[in-house]
Short mmCIF file of N, CA and C in Angstrom, two decimals:
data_model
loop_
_atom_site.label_atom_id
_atom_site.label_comp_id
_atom_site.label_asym_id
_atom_site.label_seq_id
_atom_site.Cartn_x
_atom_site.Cartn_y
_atom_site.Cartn_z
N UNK A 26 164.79 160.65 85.86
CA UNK A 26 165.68 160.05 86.83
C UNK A 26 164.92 159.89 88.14
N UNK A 27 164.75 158.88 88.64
CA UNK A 27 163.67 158.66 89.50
C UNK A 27 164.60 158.21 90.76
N UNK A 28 165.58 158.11 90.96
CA UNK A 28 166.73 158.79 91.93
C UNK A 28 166.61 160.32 92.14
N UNK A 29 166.44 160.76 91.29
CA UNK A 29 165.85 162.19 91.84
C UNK A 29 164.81 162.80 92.04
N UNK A 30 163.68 162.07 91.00
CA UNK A 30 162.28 162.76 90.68
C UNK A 30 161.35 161.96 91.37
N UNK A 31 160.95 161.80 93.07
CA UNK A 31 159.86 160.85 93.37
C UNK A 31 159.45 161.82 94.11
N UNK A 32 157.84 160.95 94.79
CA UNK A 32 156.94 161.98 95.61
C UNK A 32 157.74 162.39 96.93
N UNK A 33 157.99 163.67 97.12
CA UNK A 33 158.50 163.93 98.60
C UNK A 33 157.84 163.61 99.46
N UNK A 34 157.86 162.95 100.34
CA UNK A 34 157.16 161.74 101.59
C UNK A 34 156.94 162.88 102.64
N UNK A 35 157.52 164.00 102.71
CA UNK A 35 157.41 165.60 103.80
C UNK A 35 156.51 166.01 103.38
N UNK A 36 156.27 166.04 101.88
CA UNK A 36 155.79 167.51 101.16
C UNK A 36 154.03 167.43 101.68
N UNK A 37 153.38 168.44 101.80
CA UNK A 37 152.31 169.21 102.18
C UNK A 37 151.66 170.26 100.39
N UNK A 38 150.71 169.16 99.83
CA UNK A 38 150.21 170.11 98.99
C UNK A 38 149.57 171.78 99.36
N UNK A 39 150.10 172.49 98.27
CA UNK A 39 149.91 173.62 99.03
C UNK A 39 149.26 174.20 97.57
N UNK A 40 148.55 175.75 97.60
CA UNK A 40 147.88 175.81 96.42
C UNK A 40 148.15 176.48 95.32
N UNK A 41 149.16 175.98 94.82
CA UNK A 41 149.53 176.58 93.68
C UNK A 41 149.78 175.37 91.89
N UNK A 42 149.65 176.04 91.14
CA UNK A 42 149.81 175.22 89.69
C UNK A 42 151.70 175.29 89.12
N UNK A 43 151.73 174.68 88.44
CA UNK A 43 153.54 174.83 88.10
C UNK A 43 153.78 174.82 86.76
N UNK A 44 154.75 175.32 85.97
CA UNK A 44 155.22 175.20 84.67
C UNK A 44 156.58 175.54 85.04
N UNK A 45 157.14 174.51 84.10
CA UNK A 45 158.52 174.43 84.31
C UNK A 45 159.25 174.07 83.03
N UNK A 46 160.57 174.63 82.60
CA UNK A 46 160.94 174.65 81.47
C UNK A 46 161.77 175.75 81.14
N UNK A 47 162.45 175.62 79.68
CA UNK A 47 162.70 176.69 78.73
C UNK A 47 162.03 177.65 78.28
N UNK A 48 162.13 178.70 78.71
CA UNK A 48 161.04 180.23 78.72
C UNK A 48 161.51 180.27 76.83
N UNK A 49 160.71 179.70 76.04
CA UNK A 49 160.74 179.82 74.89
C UNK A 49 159.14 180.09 74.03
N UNK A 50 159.37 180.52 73.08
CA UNK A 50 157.48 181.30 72.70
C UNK A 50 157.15 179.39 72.08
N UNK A 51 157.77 178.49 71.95
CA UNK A 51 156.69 177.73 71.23
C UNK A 51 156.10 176.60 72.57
N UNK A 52 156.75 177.21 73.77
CA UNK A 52 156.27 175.89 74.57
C UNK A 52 155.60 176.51 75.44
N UNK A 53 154.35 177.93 74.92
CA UNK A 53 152.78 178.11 75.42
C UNK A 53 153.26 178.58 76.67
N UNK A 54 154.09 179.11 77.59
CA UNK A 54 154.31 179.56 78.26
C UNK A 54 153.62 180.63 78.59
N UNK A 55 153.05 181.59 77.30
CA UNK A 55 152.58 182.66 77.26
C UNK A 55 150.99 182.27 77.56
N UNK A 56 150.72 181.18 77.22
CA UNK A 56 149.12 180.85 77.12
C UNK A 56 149.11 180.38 78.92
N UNK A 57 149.44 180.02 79.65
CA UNK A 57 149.51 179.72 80.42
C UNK A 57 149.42 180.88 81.63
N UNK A 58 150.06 181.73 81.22
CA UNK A 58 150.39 183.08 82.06
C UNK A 58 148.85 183.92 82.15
N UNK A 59 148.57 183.96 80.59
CA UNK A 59 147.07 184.46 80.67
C UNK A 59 146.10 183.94 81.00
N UNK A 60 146.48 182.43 81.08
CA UNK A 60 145.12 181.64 81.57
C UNK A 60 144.87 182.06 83.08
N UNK A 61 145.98 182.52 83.60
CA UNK A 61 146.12 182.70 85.30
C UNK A 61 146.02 183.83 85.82
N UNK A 62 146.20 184.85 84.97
CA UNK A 62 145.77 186.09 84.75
C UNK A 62 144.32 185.92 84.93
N UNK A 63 143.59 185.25 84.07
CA UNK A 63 142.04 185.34 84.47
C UNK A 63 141.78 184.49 85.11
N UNK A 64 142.17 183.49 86.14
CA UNK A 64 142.02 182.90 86.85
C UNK A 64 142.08 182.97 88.58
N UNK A 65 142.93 183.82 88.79
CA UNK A 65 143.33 184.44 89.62
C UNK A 65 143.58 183.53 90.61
N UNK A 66 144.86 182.29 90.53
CA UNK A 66 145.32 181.36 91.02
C UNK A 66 147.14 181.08 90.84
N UNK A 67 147.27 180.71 91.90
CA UNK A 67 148.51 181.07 91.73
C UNK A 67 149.53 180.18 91.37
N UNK A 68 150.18 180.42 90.09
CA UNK A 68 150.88 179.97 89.41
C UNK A 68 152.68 180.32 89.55
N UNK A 69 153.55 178.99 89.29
CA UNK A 69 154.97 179.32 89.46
C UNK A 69 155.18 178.84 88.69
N UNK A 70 155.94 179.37 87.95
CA UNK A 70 157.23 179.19 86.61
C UNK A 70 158.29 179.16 87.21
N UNK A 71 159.02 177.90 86.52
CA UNK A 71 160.31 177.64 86.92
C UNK A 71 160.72 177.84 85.50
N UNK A 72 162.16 178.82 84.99
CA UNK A 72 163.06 178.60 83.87
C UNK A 72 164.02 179.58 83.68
N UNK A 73 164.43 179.98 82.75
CA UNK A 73 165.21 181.14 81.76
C UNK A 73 164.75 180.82 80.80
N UNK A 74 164.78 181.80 79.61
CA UNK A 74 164.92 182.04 78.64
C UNK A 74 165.10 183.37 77.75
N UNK A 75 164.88 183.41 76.57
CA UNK A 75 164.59 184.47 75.83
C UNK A 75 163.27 185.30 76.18
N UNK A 76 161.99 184.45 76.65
CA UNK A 76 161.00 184.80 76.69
C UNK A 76 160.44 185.40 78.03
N UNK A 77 161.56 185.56 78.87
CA UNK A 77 161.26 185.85 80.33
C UNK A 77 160.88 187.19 80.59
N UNK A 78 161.50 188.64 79.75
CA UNK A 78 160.97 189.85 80.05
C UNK A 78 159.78 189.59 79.43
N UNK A 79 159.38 189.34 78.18
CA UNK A 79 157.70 189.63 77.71
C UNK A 79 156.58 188.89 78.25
N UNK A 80 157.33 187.46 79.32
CA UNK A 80 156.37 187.27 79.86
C UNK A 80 155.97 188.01 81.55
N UNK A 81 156.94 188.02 81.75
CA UNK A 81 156.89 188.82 83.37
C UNK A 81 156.23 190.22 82.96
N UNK A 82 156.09 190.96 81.49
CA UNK A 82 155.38 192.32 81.45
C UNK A 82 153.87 191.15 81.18
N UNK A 83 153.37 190.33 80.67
CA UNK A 83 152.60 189.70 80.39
C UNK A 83 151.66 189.62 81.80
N UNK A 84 152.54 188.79 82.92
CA UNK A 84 151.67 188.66 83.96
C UNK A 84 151.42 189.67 84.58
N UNK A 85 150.08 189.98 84.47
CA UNK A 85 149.54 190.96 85.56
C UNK A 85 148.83 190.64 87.16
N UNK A 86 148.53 189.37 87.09
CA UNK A 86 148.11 189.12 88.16
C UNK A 86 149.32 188.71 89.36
N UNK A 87 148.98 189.39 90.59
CA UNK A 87 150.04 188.94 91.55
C UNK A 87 150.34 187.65 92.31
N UNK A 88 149.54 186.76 91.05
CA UNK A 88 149.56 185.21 91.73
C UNK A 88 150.14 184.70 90.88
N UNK A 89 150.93 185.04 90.02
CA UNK A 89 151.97 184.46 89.22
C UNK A 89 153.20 185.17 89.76
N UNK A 90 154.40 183.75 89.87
CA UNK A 90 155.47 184.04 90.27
C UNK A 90 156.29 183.30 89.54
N UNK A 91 157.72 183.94 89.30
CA UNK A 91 158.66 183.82 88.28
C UNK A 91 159.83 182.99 88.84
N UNK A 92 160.58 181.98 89.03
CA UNK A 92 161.47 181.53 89.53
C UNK A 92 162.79 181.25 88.91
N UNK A 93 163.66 181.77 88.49
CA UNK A 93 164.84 181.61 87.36
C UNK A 93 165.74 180.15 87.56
N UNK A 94 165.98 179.82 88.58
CA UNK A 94 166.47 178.15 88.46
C UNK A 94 166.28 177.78 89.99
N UNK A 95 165.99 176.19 90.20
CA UNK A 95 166.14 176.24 91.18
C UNK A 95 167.09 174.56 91.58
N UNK A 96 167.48 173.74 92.33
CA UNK A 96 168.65 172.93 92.16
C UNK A 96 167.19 171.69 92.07
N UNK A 97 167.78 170.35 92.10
CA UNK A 97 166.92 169.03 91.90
C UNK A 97 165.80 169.27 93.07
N UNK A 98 166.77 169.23 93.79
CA UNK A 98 165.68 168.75 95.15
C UNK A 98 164.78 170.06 95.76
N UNK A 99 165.10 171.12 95.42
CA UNK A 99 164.03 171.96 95.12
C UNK A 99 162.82 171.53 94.17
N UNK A 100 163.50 171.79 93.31
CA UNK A 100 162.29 171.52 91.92
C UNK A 100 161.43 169.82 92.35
N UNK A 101 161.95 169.09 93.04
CA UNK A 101 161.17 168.03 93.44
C UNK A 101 160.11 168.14 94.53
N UNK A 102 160.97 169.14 95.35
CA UNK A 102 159.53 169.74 96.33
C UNK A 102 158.89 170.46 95.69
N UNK A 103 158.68 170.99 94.88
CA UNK A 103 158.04 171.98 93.86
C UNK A 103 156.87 171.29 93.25
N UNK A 104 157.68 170.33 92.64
CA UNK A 104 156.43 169.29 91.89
C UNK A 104 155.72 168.50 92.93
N UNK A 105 156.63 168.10 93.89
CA UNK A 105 155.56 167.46 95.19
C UNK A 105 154.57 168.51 95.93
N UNK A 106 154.78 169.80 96.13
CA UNK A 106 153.77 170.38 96.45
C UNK A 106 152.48 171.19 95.71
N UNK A 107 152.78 170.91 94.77
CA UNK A 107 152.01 171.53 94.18
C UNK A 107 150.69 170.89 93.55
N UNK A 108 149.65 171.93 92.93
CA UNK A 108 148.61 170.96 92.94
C UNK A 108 148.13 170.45 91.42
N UNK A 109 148.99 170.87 90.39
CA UNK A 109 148.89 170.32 89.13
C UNK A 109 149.99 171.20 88.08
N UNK A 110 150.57 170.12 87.30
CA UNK A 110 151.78 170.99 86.12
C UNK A 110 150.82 171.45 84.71
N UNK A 111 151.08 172.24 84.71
CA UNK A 111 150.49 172.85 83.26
C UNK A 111 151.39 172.65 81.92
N UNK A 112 150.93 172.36 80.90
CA UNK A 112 151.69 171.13 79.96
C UNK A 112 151.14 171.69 78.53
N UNK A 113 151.22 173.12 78.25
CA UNK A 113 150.45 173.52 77.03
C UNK A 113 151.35 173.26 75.84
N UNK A 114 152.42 172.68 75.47
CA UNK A 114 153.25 173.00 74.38
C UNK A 114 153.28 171.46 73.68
N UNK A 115 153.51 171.03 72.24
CA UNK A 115 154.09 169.83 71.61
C UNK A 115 155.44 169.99 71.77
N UNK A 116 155.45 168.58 72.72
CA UNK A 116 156.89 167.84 72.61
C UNK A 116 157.27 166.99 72.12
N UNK A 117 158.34 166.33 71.51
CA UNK A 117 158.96 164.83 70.78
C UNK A 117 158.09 164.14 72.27
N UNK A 118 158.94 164.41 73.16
CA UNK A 118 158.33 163.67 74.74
C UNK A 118 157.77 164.43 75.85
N UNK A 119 158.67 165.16 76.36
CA UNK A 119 158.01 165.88 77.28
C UNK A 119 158.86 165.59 78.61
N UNK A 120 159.82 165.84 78.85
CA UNK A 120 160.02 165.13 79.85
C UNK A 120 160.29 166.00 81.04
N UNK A 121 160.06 166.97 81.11
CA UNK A 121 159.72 168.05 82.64
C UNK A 121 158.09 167.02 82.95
N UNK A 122 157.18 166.82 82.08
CA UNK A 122 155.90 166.48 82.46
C UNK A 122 156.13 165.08 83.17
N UNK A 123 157.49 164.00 82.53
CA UNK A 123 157.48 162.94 83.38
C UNK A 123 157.59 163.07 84.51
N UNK A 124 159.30 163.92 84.79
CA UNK A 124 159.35 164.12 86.10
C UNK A 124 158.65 164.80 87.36
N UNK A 125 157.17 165.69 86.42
CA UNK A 125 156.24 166.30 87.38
C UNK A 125 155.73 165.12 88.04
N UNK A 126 155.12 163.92 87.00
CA UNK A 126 154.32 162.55 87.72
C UNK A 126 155.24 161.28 88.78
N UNK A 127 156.69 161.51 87.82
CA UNK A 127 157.75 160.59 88.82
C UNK A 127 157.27 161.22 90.45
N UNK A 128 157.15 162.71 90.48
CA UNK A 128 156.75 163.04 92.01
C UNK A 128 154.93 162.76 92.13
N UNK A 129 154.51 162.36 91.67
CA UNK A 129 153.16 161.98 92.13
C UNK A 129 152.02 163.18 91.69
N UNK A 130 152.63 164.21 90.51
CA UNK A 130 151.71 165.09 90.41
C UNK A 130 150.92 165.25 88.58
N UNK A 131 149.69 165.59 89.31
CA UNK A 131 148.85 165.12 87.51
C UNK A 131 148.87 166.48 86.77
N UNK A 132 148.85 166.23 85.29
CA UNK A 132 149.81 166.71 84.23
C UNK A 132 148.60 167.36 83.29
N UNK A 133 148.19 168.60 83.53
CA UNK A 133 147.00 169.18 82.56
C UNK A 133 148.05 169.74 81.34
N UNK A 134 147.76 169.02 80.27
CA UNK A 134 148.68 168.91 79.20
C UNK A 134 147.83 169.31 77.67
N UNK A 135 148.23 169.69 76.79
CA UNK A 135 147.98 170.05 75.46
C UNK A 135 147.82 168.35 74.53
N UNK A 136 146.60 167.85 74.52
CA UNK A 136 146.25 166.31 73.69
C UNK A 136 147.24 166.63 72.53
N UNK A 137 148.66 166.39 72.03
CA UNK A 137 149.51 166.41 70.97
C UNK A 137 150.57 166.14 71.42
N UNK A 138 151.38 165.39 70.56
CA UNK A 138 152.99 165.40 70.84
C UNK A 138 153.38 163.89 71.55
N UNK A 139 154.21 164.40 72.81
CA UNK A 139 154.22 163.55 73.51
C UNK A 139 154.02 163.20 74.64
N UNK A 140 152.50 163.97 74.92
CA UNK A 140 152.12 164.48 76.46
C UNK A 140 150.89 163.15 76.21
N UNK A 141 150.52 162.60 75.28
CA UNK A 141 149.26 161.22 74.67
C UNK A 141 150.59 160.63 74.98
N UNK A 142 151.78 159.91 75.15
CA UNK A 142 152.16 158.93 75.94
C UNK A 142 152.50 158.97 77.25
N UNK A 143 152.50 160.02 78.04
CA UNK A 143 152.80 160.21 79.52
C UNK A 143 151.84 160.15 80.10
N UNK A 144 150.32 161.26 79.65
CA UNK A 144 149.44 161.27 80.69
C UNK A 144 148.28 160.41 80.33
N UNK A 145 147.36 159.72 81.16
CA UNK A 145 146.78 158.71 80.90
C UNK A 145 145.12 159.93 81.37
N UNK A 146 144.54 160.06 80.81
CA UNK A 146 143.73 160.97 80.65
C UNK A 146 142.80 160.35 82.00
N UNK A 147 142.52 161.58 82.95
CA UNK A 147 141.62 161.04 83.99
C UNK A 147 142.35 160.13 84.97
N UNK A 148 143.49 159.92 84.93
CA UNK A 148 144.15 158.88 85.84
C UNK A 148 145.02 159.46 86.25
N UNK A 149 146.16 160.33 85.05
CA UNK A 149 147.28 160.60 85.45
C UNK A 149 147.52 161.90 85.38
N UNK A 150 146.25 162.80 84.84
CA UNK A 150 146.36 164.02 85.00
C UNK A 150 144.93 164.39 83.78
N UNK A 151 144.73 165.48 82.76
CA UNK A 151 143.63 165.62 81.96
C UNK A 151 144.64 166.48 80.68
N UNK A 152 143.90 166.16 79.81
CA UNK A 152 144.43 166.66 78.20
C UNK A 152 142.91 167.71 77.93
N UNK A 153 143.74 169.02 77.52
CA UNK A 153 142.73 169.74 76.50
C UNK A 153 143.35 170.13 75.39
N UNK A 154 142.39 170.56 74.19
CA UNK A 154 142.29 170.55 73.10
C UNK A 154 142.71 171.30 72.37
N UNK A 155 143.13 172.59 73.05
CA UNK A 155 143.35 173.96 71.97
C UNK A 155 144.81 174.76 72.83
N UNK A 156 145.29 174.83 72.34
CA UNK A 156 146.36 176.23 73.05
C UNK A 156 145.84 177.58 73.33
N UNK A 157 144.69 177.58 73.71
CA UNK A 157 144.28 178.75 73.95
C UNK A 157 144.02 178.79 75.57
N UNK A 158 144.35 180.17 76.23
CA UNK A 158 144.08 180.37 77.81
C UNK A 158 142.64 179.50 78.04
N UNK A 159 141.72 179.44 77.01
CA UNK A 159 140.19 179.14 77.92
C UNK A 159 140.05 177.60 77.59
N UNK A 160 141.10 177.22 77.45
CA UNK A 160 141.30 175.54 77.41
C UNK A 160 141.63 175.05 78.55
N UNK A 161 142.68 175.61 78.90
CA UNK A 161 143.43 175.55 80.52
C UNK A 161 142.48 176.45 81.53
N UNK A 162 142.11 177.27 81.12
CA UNK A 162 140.91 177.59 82.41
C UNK A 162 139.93 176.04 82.55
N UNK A 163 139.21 175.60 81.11
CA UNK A 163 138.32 174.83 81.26
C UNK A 163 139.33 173.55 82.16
N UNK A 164 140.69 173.09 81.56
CA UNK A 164 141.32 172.19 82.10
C UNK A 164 140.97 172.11 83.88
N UNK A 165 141.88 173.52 84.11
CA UNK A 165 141.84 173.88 85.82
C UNK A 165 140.58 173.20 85.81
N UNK A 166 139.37 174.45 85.93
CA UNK A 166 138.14 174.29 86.60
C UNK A 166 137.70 172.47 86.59
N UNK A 167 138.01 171.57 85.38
CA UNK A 167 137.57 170.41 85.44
C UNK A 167 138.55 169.68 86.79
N UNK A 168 139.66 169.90 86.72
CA UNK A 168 140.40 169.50 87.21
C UNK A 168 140.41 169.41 89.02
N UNK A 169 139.80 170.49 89.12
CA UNK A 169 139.46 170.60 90.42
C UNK A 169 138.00 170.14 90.73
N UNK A 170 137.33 169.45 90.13
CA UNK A 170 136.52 168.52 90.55
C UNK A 170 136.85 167.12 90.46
N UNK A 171 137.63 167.11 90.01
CA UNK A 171 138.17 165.69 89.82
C UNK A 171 139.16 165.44 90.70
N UNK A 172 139.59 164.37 91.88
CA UNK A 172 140.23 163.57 92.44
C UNK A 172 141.16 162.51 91.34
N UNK A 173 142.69 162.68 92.03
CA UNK A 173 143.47 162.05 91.34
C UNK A 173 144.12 161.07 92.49
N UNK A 174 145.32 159.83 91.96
CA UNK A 174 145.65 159.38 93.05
C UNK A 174 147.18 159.22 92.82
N UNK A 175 147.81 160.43 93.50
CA UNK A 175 149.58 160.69 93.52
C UNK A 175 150.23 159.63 93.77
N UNK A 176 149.80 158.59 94.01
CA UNK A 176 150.79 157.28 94.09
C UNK A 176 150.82 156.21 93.23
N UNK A 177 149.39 156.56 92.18
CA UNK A 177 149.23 155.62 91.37
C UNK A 177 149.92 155.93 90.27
N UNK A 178 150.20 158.04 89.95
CA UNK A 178 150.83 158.31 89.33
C UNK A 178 152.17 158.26 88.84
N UNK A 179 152.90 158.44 90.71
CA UNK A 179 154.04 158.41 90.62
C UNK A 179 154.47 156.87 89.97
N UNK A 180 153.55 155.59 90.40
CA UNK A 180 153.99 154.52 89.98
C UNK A 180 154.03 154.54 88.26
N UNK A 181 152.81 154.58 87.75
CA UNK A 181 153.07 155.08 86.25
C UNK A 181 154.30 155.83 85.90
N UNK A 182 154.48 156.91 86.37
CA UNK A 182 155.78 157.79 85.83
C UNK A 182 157.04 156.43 85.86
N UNK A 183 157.14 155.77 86.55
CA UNK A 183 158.00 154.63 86.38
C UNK A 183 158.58 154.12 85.16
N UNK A 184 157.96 153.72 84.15
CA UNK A 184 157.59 152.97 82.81
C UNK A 184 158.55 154.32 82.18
N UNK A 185 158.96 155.27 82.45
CA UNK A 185 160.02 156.20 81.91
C UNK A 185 161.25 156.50 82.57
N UNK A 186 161.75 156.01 83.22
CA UNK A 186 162.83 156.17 84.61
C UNK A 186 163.78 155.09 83.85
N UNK A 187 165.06 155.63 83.61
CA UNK A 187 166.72 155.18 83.34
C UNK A 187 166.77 153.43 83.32
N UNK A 188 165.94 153.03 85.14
CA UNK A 188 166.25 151.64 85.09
C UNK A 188 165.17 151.07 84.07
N UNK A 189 164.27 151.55 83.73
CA UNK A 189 163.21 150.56 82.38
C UNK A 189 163.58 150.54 81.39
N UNK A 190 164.36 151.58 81.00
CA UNK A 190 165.22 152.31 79.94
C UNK A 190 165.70 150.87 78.87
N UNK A 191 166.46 151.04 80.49
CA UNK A 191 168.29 150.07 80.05
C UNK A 191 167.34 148.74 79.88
N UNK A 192 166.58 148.34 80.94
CA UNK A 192 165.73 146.87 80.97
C UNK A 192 165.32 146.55 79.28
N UNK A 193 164.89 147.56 79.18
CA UNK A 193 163.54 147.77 77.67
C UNK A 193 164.76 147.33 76.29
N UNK A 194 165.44 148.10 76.85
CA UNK A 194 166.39 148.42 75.39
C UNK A 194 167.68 147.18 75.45
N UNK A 195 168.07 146.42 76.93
CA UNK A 195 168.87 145.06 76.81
C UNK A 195 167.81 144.22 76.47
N UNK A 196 166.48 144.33 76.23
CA UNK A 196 165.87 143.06 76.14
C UNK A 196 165.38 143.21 74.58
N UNK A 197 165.12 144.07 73.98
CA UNK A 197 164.98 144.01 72.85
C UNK A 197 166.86 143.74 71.45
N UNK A 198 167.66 144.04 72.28
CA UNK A 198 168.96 143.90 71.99
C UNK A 198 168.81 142.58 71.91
N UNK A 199 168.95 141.45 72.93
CA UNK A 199 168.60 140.47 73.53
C UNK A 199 167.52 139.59 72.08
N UNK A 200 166.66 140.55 72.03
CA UNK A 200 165.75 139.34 71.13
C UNK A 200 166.08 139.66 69.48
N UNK A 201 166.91 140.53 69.60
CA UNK A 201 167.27 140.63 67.85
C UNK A 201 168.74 139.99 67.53
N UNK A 202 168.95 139.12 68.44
CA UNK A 202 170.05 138.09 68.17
C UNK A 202 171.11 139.13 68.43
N UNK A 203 171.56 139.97 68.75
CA UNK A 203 172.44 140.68 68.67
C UNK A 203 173.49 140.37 70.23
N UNK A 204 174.66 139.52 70.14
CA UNK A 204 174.98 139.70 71.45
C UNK A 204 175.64 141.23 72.04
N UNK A 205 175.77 141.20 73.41
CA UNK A 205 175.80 142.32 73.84
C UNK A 205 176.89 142.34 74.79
#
């Protein structure tokens, strides 16, 4: 929803990484926690779940922080300030990762699922290879040599937003003879 999810025009990147979601064991939440653990960078989780005590005994480092919900326009300054979403799990789509880029922010994501149609590798954020913590370390560390451009992103994140939706789906209605 890009009525709700764009770059905050205030926001001030500040230095932290983000994961956001359903605290559930298959969406790598856990791989993520340890990657930051040895990284010693500071990471915020936004969610609930089942998986929230074993991961909060999980993080040991004091640069991971736990956030249990927070309203839209929070979570939009969240993704606007921050300096990259961490994206380790297969999704049908993915769509916490759209709305990280609807705000202008690039998407270090797990190459599977449906994170190969959102992020445009090197443009719109970087894909690694394995679910393991030293994938997302390698991700980070690449990542921070690399320059991205938050407006080119946020424009991409577009091509998934409600109004392309309806456009995409009356026009293919539209060409299969079907009136509407």
């Amino acid at each position: 929803d890009t009525d709700i999810f764009y770059p905050e025009p205030l926001s001030k990147q500040k230095d932290y990484y983000l994961m956001v979601g359903r605290l559930l064991y298959y969406k790598g939440f856990d791989i993520g926690v340890k990657a930051f653990n040895r990284l010693k960078k500071p990471l915020k989780i936004i969610g609930r779940g089942p998986e929230e005590e074993k991961l909060k005994k999980l993080a040991v480092s004091p640069y991971i922080e736990f956030i249990q919900s927070v309203s839209d326009s929070e979570l939009r300054m969240l993704y606007s300030n921050a300096k990259a979403f961490i994206f380790p799990q297969i999704e049908d789509f993915g769509l916490v990762a759209a709305e990280a880029q609807a705000c202008g922010l690039p998407v270090l994501a797990y190459n599977k699922g449906g994170s190969t149609e959102i992020v445009e590798d090197r443009k719109t954020g970087l894909f690694f290879n394995e679910q393991t913590p030293e994938a997302i370390i390698g991700a980070v560390n690449d990542f921070e040599k690399t320059r991205f451009d938050r407006n080119y992103i946020s424009e991409r994140a577009k091509r998934f937003s409600k109004k392309e939706f309806k456009r995409r789906f009356s026009e293919l209605v539209q060409r299969s003879g079907y009136l509407v």
